[in-house]
CSV table of C-alpha atoms in Angstrom, one decimal:
chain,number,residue,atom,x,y,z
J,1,UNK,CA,-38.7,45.0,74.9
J,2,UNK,CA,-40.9,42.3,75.9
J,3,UNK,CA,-40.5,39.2,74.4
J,4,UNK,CA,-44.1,38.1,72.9
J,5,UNK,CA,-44.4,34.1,72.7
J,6,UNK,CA,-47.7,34.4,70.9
J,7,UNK,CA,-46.0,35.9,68.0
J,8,UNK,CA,-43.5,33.2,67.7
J,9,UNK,CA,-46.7,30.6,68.0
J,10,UNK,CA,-48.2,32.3,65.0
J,11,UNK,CA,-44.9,32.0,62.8
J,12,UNK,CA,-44.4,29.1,63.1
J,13,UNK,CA,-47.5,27.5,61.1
J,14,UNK,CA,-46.6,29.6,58.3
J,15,UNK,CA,-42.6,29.2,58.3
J,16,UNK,CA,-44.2,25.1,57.9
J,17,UNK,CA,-47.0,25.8,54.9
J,18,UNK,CA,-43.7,28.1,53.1
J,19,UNK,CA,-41.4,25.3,53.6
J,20,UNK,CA,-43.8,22.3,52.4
J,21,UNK,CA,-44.5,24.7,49.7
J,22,UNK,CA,-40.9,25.1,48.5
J,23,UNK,CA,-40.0,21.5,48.8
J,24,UNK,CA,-42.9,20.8,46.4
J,25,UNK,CA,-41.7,23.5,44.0
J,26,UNK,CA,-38.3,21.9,44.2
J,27,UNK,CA,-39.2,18.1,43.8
J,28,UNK,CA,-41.8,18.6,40.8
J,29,UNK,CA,-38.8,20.8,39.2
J,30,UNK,CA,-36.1,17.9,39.7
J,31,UNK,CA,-38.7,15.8,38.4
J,32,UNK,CA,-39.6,17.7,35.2
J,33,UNK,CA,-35.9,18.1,34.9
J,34,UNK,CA,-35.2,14.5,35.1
J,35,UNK,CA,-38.3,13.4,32.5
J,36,UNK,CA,-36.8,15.8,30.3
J,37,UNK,CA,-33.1,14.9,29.9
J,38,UNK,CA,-33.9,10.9,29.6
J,39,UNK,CA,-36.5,12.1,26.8
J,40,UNK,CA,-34.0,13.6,25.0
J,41,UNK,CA,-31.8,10.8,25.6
J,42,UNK,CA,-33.7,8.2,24.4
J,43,UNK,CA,-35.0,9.8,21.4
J,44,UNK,CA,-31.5,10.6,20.5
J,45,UNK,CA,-30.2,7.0,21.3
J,46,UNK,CA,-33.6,5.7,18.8
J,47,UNK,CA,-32.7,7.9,15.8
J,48,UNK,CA,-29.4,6.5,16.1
J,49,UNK,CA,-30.4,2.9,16.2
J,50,UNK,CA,-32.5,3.8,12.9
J,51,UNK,CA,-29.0,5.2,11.7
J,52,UNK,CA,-30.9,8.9,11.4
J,53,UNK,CA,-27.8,11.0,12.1
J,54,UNK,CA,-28.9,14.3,11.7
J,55,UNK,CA,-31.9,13.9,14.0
J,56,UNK,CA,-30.0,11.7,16.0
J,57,UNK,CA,-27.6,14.8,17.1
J,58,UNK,CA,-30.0,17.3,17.4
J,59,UNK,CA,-31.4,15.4,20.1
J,60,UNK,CA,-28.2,14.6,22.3
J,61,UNK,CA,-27.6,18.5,21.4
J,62,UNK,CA,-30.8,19.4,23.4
J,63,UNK,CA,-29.8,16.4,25.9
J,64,UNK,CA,-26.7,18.3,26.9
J,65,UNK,CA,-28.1,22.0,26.8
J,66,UNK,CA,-30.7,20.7,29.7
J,67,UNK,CA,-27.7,19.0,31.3
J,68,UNK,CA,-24.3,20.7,30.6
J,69,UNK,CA,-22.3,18.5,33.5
J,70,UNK,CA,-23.7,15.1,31.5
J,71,UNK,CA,-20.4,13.6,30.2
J,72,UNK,CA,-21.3,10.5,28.7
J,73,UNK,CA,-23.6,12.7,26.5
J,74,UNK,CA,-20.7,14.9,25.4
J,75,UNK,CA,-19.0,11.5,24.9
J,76,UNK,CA,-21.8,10.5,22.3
J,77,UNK,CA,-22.3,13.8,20.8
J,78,UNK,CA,-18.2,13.9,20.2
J,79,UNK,CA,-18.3,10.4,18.5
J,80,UNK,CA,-21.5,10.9,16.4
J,81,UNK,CA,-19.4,14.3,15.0
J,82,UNK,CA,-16.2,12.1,13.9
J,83,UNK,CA,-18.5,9.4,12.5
J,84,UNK,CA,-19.8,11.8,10.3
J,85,UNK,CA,-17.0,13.4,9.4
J,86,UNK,CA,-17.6,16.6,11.5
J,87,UNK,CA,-13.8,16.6,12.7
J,88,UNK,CA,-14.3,20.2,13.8
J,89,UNK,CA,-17.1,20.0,16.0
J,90,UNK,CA,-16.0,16.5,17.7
J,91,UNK,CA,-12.5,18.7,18.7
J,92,UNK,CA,-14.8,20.8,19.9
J,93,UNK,CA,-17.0,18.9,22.1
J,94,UNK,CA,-13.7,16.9,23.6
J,95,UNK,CA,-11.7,20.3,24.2
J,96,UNK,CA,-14.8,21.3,26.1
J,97,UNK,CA,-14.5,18.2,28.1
J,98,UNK,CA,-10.7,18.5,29.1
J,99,UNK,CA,-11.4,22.4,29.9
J,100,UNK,CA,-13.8,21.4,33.1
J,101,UNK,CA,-12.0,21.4,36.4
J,102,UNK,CA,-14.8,18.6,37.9
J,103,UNK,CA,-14.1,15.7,35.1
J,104,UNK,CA,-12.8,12.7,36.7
J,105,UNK,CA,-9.3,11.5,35.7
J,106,UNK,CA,-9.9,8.8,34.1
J,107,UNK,CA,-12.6,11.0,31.8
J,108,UNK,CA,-10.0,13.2,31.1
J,109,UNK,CA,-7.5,10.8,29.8
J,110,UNK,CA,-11.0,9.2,28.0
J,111,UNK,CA,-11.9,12.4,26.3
J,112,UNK,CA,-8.2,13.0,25.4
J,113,UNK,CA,-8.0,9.9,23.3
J,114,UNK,CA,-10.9,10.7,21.6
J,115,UNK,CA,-9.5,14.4,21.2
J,116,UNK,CA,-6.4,12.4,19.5
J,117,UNK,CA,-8.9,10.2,17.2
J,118,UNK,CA,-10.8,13.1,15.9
J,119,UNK,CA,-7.4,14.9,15.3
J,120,UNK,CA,-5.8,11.5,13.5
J,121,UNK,CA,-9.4,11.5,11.5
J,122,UNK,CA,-8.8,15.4,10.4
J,123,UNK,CA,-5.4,14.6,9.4
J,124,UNK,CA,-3.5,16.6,11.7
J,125,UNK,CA,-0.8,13.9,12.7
J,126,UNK,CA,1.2,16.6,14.8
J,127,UNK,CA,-1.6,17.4,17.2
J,128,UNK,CA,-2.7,13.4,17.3
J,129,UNK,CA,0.8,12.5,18.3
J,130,UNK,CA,1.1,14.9,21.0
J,131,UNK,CA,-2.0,13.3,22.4
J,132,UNK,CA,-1.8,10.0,22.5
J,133,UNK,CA,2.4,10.6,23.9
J,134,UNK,CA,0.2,11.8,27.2
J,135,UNK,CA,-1.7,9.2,26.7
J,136,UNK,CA,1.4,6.8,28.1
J,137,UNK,CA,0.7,5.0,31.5
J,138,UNK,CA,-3.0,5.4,30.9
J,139,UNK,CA,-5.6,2.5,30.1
J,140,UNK,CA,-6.0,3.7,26.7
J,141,UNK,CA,-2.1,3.2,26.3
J,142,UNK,CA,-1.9,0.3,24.2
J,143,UNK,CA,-4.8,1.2,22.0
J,144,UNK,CA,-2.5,5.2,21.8
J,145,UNK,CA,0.6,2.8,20.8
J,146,UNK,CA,-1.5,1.5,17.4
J,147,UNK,CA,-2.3,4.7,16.9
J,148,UNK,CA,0.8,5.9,17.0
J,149,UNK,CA,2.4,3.6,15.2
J,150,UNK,CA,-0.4,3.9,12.2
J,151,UNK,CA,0.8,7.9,12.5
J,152,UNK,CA,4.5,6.9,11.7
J,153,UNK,CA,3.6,4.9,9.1
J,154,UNK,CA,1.5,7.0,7.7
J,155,UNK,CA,4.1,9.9,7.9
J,156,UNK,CA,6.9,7.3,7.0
J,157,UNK,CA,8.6,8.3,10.3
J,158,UNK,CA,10.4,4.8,10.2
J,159,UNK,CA,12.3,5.1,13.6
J,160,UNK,CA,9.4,6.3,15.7
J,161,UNK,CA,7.5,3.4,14.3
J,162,UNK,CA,10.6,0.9,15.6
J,163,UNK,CA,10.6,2.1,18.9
J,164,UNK,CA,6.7,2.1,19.4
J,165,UNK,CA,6.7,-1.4,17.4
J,166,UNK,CA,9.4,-2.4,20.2
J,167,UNK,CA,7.2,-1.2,22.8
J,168,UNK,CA,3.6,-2.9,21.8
J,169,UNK,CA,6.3,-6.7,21.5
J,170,UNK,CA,7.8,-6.0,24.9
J,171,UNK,CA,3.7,-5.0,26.4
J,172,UNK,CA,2.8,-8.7,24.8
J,173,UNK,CA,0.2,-7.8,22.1
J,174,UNK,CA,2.2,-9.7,19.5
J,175,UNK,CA,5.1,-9.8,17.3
J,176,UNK,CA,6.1,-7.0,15.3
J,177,UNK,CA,9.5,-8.8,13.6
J,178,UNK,CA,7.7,-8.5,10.1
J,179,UNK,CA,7.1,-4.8,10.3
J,180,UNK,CA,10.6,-4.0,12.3
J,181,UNK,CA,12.2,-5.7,9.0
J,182,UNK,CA,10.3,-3.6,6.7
J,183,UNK,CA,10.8,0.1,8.6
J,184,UNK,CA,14.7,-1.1,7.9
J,185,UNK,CA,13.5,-2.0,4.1
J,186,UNK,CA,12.4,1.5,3.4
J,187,UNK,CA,14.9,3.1,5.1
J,188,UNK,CA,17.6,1.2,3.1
J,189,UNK,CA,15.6,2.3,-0.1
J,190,UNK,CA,15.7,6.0,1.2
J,191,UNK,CA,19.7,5.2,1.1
J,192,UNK,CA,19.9,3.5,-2.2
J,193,UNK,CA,17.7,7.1,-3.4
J,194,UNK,CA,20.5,9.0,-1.9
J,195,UNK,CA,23.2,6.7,-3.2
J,196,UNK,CA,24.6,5.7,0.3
J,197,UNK,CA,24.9,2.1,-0.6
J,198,UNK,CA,27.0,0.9,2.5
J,199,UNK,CA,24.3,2.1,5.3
J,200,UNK,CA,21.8,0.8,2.9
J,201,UNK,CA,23.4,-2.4,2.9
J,202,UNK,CA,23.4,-2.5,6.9
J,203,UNK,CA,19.6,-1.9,7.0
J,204,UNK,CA,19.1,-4.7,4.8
J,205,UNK,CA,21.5,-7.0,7.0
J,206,UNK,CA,19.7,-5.9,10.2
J,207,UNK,CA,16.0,-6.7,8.1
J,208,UNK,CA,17.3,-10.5,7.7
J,209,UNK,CA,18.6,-10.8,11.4
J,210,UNK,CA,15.2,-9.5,12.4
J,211,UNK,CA,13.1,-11.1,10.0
J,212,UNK,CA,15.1,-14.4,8.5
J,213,UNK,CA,12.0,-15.7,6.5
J,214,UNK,CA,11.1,-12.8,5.4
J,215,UNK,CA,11.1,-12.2,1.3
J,216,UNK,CA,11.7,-8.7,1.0
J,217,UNK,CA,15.4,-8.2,2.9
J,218,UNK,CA,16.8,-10.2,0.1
J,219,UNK,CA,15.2,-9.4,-2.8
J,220,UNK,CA,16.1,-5.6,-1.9
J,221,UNK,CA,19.7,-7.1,-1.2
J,222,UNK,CA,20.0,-8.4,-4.3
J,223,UNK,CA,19.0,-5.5,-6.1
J,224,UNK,CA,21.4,-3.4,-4.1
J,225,UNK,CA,24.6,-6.2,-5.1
J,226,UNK,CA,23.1,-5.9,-8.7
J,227,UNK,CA,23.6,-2.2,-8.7
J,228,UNK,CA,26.7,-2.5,-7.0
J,229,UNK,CA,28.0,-4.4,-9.7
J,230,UNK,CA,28.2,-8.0,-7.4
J,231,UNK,CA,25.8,-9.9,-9.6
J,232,UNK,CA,27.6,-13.5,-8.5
J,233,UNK,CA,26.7,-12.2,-4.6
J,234,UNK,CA,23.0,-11.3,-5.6
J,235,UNK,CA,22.6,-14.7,-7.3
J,236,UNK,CA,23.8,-16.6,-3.9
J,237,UNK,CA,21.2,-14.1,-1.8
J,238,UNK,CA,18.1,-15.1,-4.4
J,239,UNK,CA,18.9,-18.5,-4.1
J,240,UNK,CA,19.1,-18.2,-0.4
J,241,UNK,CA,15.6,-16.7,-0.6
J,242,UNK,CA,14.2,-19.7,-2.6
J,243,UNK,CA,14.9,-22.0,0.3
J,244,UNK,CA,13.7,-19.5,3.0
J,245,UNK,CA,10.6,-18.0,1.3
J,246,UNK,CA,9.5,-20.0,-1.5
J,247,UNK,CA,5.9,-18.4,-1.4
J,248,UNK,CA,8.1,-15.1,-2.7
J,249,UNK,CA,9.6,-17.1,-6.3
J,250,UNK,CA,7.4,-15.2,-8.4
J,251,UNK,CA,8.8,-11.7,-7.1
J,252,UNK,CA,12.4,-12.9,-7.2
J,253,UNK,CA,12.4,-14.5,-10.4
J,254,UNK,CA,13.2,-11.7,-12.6
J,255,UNK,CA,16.1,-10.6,-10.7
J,256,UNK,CA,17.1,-14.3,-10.7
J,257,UNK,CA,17.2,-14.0,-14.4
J,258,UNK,CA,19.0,-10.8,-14.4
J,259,UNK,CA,21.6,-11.9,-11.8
J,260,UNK,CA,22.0,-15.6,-13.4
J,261,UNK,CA,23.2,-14.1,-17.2
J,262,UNK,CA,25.4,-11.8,-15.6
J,263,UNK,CA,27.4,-14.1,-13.4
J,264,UNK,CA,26.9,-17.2,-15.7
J,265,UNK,CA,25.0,-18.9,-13.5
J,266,UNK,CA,21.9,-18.9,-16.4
J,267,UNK,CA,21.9,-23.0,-17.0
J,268,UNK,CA,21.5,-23.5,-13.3
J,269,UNK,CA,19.2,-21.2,-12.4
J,270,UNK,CA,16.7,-22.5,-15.1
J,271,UNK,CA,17.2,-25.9,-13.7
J,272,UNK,CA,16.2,-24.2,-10.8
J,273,UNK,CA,13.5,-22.2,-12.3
J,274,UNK,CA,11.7,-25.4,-13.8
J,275,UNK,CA,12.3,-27.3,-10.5
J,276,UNK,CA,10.0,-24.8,-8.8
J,277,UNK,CA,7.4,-24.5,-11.8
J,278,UNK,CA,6.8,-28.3,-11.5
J,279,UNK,CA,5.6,-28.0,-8.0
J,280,UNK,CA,3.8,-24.8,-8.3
J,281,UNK,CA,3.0,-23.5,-11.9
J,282,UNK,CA,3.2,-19.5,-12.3
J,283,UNK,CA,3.1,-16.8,-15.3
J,284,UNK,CA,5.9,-14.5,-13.8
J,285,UNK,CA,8.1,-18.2,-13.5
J,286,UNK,CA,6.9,-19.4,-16.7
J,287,UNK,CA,8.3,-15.8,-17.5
J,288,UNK,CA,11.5,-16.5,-16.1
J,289,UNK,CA,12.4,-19.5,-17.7
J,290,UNK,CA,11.4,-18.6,-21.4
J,291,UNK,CA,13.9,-15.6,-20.8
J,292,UNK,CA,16.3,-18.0,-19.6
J,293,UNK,CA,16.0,-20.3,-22.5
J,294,UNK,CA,16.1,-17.8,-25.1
J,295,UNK,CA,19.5,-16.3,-23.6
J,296,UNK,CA,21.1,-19.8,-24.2
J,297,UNK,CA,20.1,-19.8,-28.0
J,298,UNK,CA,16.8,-22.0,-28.1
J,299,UNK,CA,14.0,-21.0,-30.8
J,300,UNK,CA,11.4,-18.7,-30.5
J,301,UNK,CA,9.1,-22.2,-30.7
J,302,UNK,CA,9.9,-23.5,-27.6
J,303,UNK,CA,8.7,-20.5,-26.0
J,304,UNK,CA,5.6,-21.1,-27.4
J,305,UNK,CA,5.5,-24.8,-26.6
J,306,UNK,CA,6.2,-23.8,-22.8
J,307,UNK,CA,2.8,-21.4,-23.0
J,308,UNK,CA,1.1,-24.3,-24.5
J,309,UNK,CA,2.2,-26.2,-22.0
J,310,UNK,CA,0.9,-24.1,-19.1
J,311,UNK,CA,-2.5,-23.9,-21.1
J,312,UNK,CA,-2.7,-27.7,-20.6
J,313,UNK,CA,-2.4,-27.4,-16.3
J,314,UNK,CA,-3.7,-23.6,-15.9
J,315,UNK,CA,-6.7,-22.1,-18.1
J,316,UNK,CA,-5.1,-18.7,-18.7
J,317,UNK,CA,-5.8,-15.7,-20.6
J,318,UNK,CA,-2.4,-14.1,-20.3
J,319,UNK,CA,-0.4,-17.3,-21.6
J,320,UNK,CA,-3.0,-17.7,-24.3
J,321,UNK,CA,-2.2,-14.3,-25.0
J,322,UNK,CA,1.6,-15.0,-25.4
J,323,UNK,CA,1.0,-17.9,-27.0
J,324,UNK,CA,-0.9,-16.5,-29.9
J,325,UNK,CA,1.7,-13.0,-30.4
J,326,UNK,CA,4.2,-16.0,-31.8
J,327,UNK,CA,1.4,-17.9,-34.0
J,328,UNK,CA,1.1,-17.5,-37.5
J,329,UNK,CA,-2.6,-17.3,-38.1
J,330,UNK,CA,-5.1,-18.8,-41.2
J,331,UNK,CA,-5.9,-14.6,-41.8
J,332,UNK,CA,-2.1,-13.2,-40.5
J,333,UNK,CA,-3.8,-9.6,-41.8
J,334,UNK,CA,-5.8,-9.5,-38.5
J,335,UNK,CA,-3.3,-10.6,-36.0
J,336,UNK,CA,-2.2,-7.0,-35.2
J,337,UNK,CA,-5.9,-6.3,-34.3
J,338,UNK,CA,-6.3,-9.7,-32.1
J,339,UNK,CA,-3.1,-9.1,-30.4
J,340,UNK,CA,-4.2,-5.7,-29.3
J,341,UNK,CA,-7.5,-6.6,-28.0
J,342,UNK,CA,-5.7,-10.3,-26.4
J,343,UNK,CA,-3.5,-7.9,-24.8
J,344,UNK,CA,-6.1,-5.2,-23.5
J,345,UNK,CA,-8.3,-7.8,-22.0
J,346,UNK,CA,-5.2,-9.6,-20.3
J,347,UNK,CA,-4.3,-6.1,-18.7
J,348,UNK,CA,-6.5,-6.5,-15.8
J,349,UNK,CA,-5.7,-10.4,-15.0
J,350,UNK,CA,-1.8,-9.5,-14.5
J,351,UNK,CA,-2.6,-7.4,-11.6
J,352,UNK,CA,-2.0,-7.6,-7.9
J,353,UNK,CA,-4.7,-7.4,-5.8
J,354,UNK,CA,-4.5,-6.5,-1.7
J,355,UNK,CA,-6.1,-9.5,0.4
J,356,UNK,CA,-7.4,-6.9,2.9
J,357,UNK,CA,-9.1,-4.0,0.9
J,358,UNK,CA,-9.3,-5.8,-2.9
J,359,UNK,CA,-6.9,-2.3,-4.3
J,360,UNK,CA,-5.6,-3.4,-7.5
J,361,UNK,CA,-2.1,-1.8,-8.8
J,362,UNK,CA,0.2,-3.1,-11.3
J,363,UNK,CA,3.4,-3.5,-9.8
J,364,UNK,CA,3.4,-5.6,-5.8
J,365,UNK,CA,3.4,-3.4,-2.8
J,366,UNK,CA,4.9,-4.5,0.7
J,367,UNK,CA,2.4,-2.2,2.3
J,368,UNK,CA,-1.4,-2.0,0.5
J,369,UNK,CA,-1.7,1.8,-0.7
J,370,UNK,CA,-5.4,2.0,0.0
J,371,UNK,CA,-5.6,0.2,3.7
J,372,UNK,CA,-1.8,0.8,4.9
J,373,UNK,CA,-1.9,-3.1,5.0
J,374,UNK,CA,1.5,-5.3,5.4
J,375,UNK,CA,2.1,-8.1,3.2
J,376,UNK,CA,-1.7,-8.1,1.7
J,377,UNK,CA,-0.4,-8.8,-1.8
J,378,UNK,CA,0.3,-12.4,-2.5
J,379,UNK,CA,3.1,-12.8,-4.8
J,380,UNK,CA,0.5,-14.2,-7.3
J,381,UNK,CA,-1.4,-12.4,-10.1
J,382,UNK,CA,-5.4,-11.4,-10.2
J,383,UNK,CA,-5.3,-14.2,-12.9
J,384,UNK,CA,-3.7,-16.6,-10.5
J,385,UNK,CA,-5.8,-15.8,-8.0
């Protein structure tokens, strides 16, 4: 066949006008695409701003629909899920995320960490643990060590929480000698539960070693020799924690008390009592020494007088309170019915209250049952406050 050069001539002009053609098509598509997604993106990111949720997800929804591969949207959509308690749906979004085979590394171990948040937010403290363990060697490894360390407490897996706690003092993001002390506390009360009084006692031991000024690993000592029948050995340990945590007397004044009578020690431990109510005036102290006087024999009045005193420093309900139940008053028929109502009002003021979150509870907690908080009780009462 013979080869025509005309008809290649003729082609060519039209192969050029089809080519332009398509590279139009192509650049006013990628254009369109790319004034879309922003669109979306932006009025997603303003209902946010105005906190309007709802709206706020429907548009990073259509975001990602017009851009599947978009990761930092997923990101967004994931965390606006968990913020509103959508644990279901942010699992979703991040399982999603870990399934693609083109996300970066550092994405993945990104979305994993949220996949553990949204899991630690649903409660499931299995599958949170098992993510943030992978999360080890990672950048998000110290913020995964928190968390996992939250999870043990929260699941009162005291040992875990000792080695993690270990791990975040040796990685330099603080000391950790305070909670160390207390995972041995609670695992000596599991013991004392149990009746193994011997390992409970090593606990305790280890707790002082770890944390010498700490309140608690004596006071829980001290119970321990009380129940063991050593009340001469709990006395020496409360009076050992006077000197090293005198912020703590109102907590381990009552088992001074008890320990005191039954060694014999009572005269000196109120000498000790009034030493410390001098320098700092407190109800549970003032407590502590009435019981203390009227064990030796004095009247019922000088109770009284000691709540009068205290009225004359502190302006308090709760001694006024105490004060009056001993008083004989002008109309004695209505005492009855003023004590009960003295003694409903006051009910409130003898409290503790957590530093951190404000939950009130009648007896003092180590750790704050609403926030999970350590040491947010003061020793003192709401009154004292």
């Amino acid at each position: 066949m013979e080869f025509d050069l005309s008809l290649i001539l003729l082609a060519l002009p039209i192969v050029f006008v089809l080519g332009w053609m398509a590279s139009r098509f192509d650049v006013r598509q990628l254009r369109m695409e790319n004034r879309q997604a922003p669109k979306a993106y932006f009025k997603g990111l303003n209902f946010l701003l105005n906190e309007q949720q709802d709206q706020a997800i429907d548009a990073f929804i259509e975001a990602v629909q017009s851009d599947p591969d978009t990761t930092e949207l997923h990101f967004a959509l994931g965390n606006l899920f968990r913020r509103r308690g959508e644990y279901e749906r942010a699992v979703r979004v991040h399982q999603h995320l870990l399934s693609r085979a083109d996300l970066s590394q550092d994405d993945r171990y990104r979305a994993r960490h949220a996949l553990a948040q949204d899991y630690l937010k649903a409660g499931l403290l299995d599958r949170a643990e098992e993510a943030l363990l992978k999360l080890e060697g990672t950048r998000f490894e110290g913020s995964a060590r928190l968390a996992l360390l939250a999870n043990y407490e929260r699941s009162r897996d005291w040992e875990h929480a000792a080695q993690i706690a270990h791990k975040l003092e040796s990685g330099g993001q603080g000391s950790f000698k305070g909670r160390l002390s207390h995972y041995l506390c609670e695992q000596a009360a599991s013991c004392m539960a149990s009746d193994d009084l011997p390992q409970a006692q090593v606990y305790l031991t280890q707790a002082m070693h770890i944390a010498s000024d700490a309140p608690r690993p004596r006071i829980d000592l001290a119970r321990l020799q009380i129940r063991q029948g050593r009340p001469a050995q709990a006395y020496e340990t409360l009076t050992q924690a006077l000197v090293t945590a005198p912020a703590a007397i109102a907590l381990l004044a009552p088992l001074l008390v008890e320990s005191s009578l039954a060694c014999d020690q009572g005269p000196g431990a109120l000498e000790r009592l009034k030493a410390v109510y001098e320098e700092t005036p407190s109800l549970d102290v003032l407590d502590a020494i009435v019981a203390l006087e009227a064990a030796s024999g004095a009247p019922s009045a000088t109770a009284r007088e000691w709540y009068a005193h205290h009225l004359e420093s502190e302006p308090s309900l709760v001694a006024a309170a105490k004060w009056i139940a001993g008083e004989k008053l002008e109309h004695e028929q209505f005492h009855p019915q003023v004590q009960r109502a003295l003694d409903q009002a006051v009910k409130p003021l003898t409290r503790y209250r957590c530093a951190a979150c404000g939950f009130e509870a009648k007896q003092h907690f180590w750790q704050c049952p609403g926030c999970q908080t350590w040491d947010s009780y003061p020793a003192r009462r709401v009154e004292e406050l």
